[in-house]
Short mmCIF file of C-alpha atoms in Angstrom, two decimals:
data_model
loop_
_atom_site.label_atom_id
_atom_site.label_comp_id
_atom_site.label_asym_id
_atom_site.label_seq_id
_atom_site.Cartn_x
_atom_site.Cartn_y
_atom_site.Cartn_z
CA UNK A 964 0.00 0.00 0.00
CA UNK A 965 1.36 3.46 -0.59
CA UNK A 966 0.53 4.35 3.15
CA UNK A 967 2.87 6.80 2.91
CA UNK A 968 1.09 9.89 0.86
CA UNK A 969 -0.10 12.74 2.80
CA UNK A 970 -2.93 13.08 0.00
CA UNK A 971 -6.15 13.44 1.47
CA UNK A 972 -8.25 14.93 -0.94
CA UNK A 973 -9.74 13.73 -4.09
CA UNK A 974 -6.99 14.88 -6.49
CA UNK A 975 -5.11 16.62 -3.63
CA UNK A 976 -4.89 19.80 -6.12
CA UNK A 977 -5.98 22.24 -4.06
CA UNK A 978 -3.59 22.43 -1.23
CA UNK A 979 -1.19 25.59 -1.76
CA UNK A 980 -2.52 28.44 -3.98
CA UNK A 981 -0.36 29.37 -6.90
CA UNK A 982 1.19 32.89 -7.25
CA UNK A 983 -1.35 35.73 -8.78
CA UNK A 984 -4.80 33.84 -8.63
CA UNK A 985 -7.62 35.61 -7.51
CA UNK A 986 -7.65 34.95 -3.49
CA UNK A 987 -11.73 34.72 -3.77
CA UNK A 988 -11.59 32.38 -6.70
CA UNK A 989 -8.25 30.36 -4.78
CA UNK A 990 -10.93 29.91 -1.80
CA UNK A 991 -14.09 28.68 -3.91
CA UNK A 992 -11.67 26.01 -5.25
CA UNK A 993 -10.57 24.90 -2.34
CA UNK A 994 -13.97 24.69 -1.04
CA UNK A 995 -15.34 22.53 -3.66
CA UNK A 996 -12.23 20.58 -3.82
CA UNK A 997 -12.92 19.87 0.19
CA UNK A 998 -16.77 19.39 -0.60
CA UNK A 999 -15.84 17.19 -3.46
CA UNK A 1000 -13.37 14.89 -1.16
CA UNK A 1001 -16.24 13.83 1.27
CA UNK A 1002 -18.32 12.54 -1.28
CA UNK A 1003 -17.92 8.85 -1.38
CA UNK A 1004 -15.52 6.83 -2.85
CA UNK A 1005 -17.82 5.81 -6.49
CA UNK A 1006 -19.23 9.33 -6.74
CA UNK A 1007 -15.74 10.80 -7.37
CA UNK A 1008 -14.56 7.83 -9.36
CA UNK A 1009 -17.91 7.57 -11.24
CA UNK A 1010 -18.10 11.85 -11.73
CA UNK A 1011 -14.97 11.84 -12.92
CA UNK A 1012 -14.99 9.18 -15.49
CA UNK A 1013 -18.08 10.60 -16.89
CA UNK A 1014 -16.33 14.24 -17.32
CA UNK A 1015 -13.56 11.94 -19.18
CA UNK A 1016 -16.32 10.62 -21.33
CA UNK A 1017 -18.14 14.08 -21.97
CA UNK A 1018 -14.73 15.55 -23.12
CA UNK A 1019 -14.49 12.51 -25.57
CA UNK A 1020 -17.54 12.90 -26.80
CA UNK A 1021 -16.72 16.27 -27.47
CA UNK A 1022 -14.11 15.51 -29.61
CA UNK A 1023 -16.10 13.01 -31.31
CA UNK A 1024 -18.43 15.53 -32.81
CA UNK A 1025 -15.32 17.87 -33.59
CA UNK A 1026 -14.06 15.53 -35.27
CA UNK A 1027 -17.11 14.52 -37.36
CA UNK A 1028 -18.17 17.97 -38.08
CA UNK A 1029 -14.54 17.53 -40.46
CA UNK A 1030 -15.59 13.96 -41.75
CA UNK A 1031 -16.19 13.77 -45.53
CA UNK A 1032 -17.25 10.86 -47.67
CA UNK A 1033 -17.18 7.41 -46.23
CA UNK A 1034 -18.27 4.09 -46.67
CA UNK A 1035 -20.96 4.44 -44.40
CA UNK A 1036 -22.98 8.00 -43.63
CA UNK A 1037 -23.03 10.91 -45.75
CA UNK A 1038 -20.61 13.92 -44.86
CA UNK A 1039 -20.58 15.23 -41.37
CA UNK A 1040 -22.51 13.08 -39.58
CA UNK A 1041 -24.65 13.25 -35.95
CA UNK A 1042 -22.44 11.68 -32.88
CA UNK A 1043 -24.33 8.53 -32.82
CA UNK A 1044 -23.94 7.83 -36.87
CA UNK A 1045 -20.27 9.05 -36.04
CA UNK A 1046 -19.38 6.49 -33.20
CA UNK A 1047 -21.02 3.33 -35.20
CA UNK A 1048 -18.87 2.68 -37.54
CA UNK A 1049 -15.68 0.08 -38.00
CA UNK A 1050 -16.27 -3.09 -35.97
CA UNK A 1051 -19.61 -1.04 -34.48
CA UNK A 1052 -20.76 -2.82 -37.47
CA UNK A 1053 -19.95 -6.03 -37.38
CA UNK A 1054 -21.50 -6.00 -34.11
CA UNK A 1055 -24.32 -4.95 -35.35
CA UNK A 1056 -23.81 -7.46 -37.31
CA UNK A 1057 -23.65 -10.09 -35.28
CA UNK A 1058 -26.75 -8.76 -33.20
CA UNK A 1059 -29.14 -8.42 -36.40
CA UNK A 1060 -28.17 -11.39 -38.28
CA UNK A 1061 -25.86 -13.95 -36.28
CA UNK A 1062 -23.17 -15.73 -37.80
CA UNK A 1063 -22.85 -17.51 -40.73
CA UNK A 1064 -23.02 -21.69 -40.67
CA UNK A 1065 -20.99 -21.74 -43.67
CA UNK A 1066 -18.01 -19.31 -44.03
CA UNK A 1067 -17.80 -16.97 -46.79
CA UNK A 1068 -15.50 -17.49 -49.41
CA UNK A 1069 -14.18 -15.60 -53.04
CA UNK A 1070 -13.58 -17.39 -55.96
CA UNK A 1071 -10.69 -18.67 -55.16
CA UNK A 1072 -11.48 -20.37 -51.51
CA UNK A 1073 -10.64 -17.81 -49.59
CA UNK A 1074 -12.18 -17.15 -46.41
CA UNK A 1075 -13.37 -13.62 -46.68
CA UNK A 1076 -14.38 -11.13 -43.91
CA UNK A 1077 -16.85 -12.41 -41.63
CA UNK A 1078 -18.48 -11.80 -37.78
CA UNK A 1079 -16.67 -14.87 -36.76
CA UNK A 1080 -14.05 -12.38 -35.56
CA UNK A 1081 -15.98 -11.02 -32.91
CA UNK A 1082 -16.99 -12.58 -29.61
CA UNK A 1083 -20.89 -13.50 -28.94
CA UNK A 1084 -21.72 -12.45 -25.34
CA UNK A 1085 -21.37 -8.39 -26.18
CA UNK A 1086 -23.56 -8.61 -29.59
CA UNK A 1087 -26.09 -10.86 -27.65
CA UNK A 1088 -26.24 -8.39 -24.71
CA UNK A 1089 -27.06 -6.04 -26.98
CA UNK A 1090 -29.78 -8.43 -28.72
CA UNK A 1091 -31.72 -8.95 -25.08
CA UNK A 1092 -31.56 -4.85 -24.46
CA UNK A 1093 -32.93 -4.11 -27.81
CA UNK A 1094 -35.79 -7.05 -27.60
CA UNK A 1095 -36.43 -6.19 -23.75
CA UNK A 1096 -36.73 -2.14 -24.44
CA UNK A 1097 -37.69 -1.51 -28.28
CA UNK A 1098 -34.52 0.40 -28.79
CA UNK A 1099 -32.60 0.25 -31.90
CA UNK A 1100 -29.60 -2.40 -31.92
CA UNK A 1101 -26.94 0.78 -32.49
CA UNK A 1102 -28.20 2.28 -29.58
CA UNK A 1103 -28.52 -0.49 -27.44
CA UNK A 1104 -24.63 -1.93 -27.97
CA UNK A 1105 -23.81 1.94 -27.11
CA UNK A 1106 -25.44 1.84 -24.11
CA UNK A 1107 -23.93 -1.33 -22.89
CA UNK A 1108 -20.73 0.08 -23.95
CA UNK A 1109 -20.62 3.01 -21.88
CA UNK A 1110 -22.46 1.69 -18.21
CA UNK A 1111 -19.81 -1.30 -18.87
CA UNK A 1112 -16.99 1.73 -19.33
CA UNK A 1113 -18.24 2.90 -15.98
CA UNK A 1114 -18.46 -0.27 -14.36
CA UNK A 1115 -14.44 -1.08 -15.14
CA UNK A 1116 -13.55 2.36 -13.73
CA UNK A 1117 -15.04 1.60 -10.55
CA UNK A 1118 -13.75 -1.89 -10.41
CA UNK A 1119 -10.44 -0.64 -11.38
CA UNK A 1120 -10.22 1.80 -8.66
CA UNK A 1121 -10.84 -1.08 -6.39
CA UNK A 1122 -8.21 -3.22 -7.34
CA UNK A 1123 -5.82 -0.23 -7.28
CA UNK A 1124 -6.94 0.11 -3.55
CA UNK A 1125 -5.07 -2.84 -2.75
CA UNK A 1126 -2.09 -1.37 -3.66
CA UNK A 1127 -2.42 2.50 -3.67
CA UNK A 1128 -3.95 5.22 -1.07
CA UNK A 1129 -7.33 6.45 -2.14
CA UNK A 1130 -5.63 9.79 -3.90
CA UNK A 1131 -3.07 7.62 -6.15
CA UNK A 1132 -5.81 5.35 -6.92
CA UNK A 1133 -7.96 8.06 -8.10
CA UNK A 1134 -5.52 8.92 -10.36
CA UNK A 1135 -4.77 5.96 -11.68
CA UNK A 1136 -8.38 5.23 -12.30
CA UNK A 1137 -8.31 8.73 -14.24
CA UNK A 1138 -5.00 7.80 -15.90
CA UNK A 1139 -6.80 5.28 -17.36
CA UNK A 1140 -10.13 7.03 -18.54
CA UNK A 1141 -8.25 9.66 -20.04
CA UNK A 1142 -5.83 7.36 -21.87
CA UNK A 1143 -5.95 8.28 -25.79
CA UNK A 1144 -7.60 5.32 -26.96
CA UNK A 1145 -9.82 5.08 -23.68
CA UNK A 1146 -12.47 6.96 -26.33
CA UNK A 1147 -13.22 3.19 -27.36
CA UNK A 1148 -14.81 2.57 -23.92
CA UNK A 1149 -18.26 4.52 -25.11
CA UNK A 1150 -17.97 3.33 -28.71
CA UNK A 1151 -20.07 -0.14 -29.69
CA UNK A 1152 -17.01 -2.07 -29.41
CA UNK A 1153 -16.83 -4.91 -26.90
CA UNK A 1154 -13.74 -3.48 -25.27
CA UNK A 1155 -15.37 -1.72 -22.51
CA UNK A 1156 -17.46 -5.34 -21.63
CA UNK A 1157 -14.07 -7.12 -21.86
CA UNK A 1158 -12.19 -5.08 -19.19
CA UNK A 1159 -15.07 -4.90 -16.98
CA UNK A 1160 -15.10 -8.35 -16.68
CA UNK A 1161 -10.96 -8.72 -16.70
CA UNK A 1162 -11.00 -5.90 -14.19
CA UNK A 1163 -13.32 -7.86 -11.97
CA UNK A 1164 -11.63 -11.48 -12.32
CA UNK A 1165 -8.25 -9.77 -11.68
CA UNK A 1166 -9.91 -8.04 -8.53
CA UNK A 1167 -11.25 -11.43 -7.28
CA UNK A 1168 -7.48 -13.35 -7.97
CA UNK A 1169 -6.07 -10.72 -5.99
CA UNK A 1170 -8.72 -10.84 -3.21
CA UNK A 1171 -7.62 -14.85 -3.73
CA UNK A 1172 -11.15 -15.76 -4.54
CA UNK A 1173 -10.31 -18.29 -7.11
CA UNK A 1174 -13.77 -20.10 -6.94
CA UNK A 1175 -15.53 -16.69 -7.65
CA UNK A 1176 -13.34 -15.70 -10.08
CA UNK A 1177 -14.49 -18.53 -12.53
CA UNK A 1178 -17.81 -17.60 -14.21
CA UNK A 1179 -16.52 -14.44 -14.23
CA UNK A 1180 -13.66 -15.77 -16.59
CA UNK A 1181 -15.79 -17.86 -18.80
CA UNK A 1182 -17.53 -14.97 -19.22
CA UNK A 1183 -14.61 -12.64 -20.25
CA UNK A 1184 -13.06 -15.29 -22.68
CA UNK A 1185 -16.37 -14.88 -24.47
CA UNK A 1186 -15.98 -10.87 -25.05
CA UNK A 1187 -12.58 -10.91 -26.47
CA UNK A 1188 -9.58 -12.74 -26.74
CA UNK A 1189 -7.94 -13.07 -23.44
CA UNK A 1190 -8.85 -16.05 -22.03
CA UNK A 1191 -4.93 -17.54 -23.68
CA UNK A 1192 -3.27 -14.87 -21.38
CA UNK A 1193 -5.28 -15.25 -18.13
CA UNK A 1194 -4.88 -18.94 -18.60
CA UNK A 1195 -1.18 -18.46 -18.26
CA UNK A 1196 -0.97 -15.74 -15.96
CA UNK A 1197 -2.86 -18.14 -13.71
CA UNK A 1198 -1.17 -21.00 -14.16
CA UNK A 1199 2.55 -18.80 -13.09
CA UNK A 1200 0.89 -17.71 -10.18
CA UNK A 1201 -0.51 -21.51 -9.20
CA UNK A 1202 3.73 -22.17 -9.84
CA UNK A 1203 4.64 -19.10 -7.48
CA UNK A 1204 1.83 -20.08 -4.70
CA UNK A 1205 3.33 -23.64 -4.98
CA UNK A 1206 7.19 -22.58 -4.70
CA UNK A 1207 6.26 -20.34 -1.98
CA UNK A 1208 4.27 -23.27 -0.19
CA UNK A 1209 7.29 -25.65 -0.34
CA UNK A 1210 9.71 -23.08 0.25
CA UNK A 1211 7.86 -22.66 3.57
CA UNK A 1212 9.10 -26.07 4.72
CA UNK A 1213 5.97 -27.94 3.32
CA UNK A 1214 7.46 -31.82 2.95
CA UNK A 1215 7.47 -32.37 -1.07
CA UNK A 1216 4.87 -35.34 -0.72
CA UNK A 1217 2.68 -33.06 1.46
CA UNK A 1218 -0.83 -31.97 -0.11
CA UNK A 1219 -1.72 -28.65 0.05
CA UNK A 1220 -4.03 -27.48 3.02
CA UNK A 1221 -7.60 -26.81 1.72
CA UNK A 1222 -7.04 -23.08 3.08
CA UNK A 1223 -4.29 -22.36 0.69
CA UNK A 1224 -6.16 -21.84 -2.05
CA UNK A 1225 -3.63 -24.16 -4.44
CA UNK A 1226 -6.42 -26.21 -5.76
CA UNK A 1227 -8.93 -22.99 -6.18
CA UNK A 1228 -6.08 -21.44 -8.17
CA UNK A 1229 -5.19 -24.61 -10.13
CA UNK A 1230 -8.95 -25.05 -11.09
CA UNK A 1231 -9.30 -21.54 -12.18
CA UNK A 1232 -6.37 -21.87 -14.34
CA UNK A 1233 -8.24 -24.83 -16.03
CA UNK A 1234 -11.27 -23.24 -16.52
CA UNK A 1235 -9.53 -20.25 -17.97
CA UNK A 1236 -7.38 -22.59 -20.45
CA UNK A 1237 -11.24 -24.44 -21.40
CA UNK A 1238 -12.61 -20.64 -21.39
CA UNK A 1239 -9.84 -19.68 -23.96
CA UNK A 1240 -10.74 -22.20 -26.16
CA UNK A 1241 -14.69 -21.46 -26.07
CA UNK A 1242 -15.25 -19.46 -28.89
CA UNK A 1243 -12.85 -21.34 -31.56
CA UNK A 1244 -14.78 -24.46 -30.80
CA UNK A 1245 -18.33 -22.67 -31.21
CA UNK A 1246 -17.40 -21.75 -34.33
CA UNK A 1247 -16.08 -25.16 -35.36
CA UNK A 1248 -19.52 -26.67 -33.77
CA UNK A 1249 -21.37 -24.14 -35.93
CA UNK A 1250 -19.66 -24.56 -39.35
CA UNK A 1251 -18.06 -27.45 -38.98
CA UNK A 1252 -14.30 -25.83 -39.62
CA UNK A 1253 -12.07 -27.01 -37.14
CA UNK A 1254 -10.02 -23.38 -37.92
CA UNK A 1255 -12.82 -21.38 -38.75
CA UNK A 1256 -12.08 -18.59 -36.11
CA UNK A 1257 -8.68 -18.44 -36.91
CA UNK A 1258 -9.27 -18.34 -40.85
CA UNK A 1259 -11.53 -15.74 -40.20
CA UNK A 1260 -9.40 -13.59 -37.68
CA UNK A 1261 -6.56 -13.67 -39.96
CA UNK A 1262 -8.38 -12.47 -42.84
CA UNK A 1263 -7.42 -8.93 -41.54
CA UNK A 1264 -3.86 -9.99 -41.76
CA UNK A 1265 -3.94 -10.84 -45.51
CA UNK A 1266 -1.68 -13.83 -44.57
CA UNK A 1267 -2.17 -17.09 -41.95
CA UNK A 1268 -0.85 -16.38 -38.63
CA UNK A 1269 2.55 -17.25 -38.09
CA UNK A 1270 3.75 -16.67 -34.20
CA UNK A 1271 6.29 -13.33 -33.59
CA UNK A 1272 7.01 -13.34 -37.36
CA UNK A 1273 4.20 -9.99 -37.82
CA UNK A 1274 6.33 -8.02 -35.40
CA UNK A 1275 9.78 -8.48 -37.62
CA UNK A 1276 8.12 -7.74 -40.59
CA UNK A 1277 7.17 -4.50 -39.11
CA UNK A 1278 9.93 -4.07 -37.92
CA UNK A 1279 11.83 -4.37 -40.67
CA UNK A 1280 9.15 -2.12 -42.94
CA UNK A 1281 9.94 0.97 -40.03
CA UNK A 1282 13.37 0.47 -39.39
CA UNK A 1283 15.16 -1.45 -42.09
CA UNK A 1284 16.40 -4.98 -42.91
CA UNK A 1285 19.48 -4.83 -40.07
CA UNK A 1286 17.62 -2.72 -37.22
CA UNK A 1287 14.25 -4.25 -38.07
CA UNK A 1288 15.43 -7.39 -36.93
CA UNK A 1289 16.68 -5.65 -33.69
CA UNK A 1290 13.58 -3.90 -32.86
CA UNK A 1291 11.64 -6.71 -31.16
CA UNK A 1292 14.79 -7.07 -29.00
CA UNK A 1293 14.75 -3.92 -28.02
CA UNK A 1294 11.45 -3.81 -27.42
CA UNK A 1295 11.22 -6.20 -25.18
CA UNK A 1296 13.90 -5.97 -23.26
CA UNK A 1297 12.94 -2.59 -22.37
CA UNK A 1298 9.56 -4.01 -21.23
CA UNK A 1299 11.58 -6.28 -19.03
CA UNK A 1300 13.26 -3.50 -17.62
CA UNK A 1301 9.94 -1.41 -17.35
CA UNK A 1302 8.29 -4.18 -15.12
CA UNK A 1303 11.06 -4.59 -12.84
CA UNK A 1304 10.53 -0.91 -12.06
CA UNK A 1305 10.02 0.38 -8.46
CA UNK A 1306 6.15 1.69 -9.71
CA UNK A 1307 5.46 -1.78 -11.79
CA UNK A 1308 6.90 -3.75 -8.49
CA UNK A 1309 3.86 -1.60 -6.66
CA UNK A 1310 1.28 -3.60 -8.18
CA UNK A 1311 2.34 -6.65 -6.93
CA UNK A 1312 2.80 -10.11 -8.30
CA UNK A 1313 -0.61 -10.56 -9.88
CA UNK A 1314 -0.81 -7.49 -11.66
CA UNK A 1315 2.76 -7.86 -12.95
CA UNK A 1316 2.00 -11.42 -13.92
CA UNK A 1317 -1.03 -10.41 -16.06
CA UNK A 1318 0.82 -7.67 -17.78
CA UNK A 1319 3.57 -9.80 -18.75
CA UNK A 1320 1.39 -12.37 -19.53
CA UNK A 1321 -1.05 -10.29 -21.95
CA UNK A 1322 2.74 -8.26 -23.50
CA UNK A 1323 4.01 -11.81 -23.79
CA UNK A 1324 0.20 -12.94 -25.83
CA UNK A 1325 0.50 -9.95 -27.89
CA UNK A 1326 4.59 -10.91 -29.19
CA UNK A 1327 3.57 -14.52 -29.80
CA UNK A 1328 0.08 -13.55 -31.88
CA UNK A 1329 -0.38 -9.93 -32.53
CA UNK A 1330 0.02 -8.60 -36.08
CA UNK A 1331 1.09 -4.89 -34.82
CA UNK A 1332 -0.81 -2.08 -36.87
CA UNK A 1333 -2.73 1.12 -35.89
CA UNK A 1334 -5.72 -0.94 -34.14
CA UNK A 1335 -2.49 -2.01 -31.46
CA UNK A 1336 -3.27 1.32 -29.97
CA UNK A 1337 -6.27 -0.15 -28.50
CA UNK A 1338 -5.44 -3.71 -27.82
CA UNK A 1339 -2.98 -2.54 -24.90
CA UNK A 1340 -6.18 -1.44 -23.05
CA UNK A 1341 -6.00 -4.72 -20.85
CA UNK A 1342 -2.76 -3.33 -19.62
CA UNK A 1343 -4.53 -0.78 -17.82
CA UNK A 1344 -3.41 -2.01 -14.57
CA UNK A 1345 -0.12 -0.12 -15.43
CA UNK A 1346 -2.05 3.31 -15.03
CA UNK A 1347 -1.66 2.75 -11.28
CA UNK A 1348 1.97 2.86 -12.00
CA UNK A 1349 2.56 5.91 -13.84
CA UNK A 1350 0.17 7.35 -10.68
CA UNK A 1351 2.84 5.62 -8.25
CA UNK A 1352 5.87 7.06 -10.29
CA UNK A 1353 5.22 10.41 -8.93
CA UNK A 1354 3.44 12.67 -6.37
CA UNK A 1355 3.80 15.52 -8.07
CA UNK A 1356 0.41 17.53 -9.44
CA UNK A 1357 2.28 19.22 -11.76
CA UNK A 1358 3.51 15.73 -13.14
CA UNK A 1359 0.16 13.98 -12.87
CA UNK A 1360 -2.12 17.06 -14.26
CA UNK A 1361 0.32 16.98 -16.99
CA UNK A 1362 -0.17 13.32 -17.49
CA UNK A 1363 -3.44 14.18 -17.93
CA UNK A 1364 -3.51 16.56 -20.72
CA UNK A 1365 -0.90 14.86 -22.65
CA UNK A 1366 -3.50 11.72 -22.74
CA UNK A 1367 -6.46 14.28 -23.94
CA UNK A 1368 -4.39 15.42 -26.78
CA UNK A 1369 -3.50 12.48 -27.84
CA UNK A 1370 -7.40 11.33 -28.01
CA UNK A 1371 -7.31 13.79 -30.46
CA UNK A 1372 -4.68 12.57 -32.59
CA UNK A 1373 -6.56 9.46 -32.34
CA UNK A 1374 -9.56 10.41 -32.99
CA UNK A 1375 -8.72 12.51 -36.04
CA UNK A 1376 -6.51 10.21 -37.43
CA UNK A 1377 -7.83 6.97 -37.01
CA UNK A 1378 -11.48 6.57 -36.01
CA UNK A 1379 -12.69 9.59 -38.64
CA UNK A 1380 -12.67 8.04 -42.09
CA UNK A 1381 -9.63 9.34 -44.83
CA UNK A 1382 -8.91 7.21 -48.23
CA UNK A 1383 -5.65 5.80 -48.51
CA UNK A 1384 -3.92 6.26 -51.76
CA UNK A 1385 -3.96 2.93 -52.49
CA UNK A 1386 -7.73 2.63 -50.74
CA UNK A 1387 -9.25 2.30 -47.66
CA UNK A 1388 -8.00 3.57 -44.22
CA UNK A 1389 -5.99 2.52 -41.33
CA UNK A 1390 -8.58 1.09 -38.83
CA UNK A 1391 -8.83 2.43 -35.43
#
């Protein structure tokens, strides 16, 4: 815990007045930062994650008020045209129509794009909202979106509060709804659903409620694919439990006690490997294609999947045939270096174990490209840590308005629609 911050209030902003502000104006502030610090705990995380939302959605309908033709909506479009578009629509997709028992295919047997890439259990949220209230299916998978975008920022403040004072973890919490791709989280994508539910299994391993933790997995691995890296970050910390047993002086032949929680932890790193596996084998139940997720996912790719290979070809297209090659070194052995880090080490050995895990998920499968930006989302945990790196307001405030600007630049240049020269656009 970082027991030792003298940060009482909610942002702690408000506690020496800078030179030349208005000494009437100095005192409101301070008032409503004192009012404001006595509200409970979910008010401030909740108000505050909405104002991060509200300045999104700002920029949103900037943006589209600059948005020519497109594939989908005529020129300058309303916000909610604007923010269902890209995978909104497959979604929508999915919701409407289902997914295809037989997978489509060009003249040539190729396995062309399909909603096989996208998870059920956000789409069919979205299908019992829309049939329980009348709404349209847009509007519905919006809505889900953003009280499941509010949902993970109060879980995530939580979990911090294991490891941070109530100040530190409010900023983490708004580290992480102000990150430049956090946008996404009111968008009908199923990201927001997905970290909700990561947010909350993480919160229960760390609590060391490995029995409660399990639907709660099943139910993630069936919003996105992370089930693969939860499976493995479970199964280290089952290995560092054990070590830590034995190294105790437990006799080698010795079974765990039941209070331990081994066997809890073991069985949860079961279901999540079974969870993981879910979705490829409804699809192969459905159209009778043993690799019909993966044939579809990698349509996107233009090429089958071939583990860490993507991230040298990228490397080698930014950097060269020589330092190319390097790159992925590089890279990761400064993310080594970055999680042994004094404000990484803060988050303590589940937290670090997912975040290697999920970096370590990303090397073996990812194909990097723009839409990497918002896969590193289920890293959030690492918000706490750039909180932890620093008391300073002038450092965290900063922080802050770095991560707005940047929604801009993401925004602008990747959700609003621009042809390529060579034809369509790089996807958000």
């Amino acid at each position: 815990m970082d027991n030792g911050s003298m940060d009482n209030g909610p942002m702690h902003a408000l506690s020496v007045a800078p030179v030349g502000l208005n000494a009437a104006l100095w005192t409101r502030l301070a008032s409503a930062g004192t009012r404001v610090s006595r509200w409970p705990w979910w008010v401030q995380v909740g108000g505050l994650y909405l104002a991060a939302r509200l300045v999104s959605a700002w920029i949103f309908m900037a943006a589209a008020l600059h948005q020519g033709v497109n594939p989908w909506f005529p020129a300058k479009p309303d916000y909610w045209s604007f923010v269902n578009i890209w995978d909104a629509r497959w979604y929508g997709e999915a919701l409407q129509n289902g997914y295809p028992d037989v997978l489509p295919t060009d003249a040539a047997g190729n396995v062309q794009e399909n909603a096989w890439a996208f998870y059920a259990l956000f789409p069919m949220l979205g299908r019992v909202l829309a049939g329980a209230t009348g709404m349209q299916p847009a509007l519905a998978l919006t809505l889900i979106a953003m009280v499941c975008g509010l949902g993970t920022a109060l879980v995530a403040y939580s979990l911090f509060r294991h490891r941070a004072t109530h100040t530190t973890a409010l900023w983490g919490t708004v580290f992480f709804s102000t990150f430049p791709v956090s946008p996404v989280l009111q968008v009908p994508y199923a990201e927001s659903l997905n970290l909700l539910l990561l947010a909350a299994a993480l919160l229960l391993v760390v609590q060391r409620r490995y029995l409660s933790a399990m639907p709660v997995v099943v139910l993630m691995c069936l919003s996105r694919p992370t089930g693969v890296p939860f499976a493995a970050m479970a199964g280290l910390l089952f290995l560092y439990r054990l070590w830590h047993w034995r190294a105790a002086g437990s006799p080698r032949g010795a079974a765990a006690p039941a209070g331990s929680g081994l066997w809890s932890l073991a069985g949860l790193t079961v279901v999540s490997g079974i969870g993981a596996l879910l979705w490829p084998a409804i699809a192969w139940a459905v159209t009778g294609d043993i690799q019909a997720y993966t044939k579809t996912e990698t349509v996107w790719r233009g090429h089958d999947l071939v583990p860490f290979k993507p991230w040298f070809d990228t490397g080698i297209l930014l950097f060269g045939p020589v330092l190319g090659v390097l790159a992925p070194f590089v890279f990761v052995a400064l993310f080594v270096l970055f999680m042994m880090s004094r404000p990484v080490a803060a988050l303590g050995t589940e937290l670090r174990l997912w975040c290697s895990c999920y970096m370590g998920y990303l090397l073996i499968f990812l194909h990097p490209q723009t839409s990497t930006f918002r896969m590193l989302l289920p890293l959030f945990p690492l918000a706490l840590s750039a909180a932890l790196l620093s008391r300073s307001r002038a450092y965290r405030g900063t922080v802050v308005v770095m991560f707005l600007l940047l929604q801009i630049v993401w925004i602008v240049w990747l959700w609003a629609w621009a042809p390529l020269p060579g034809g369509g656009d790089y996807p958000p």
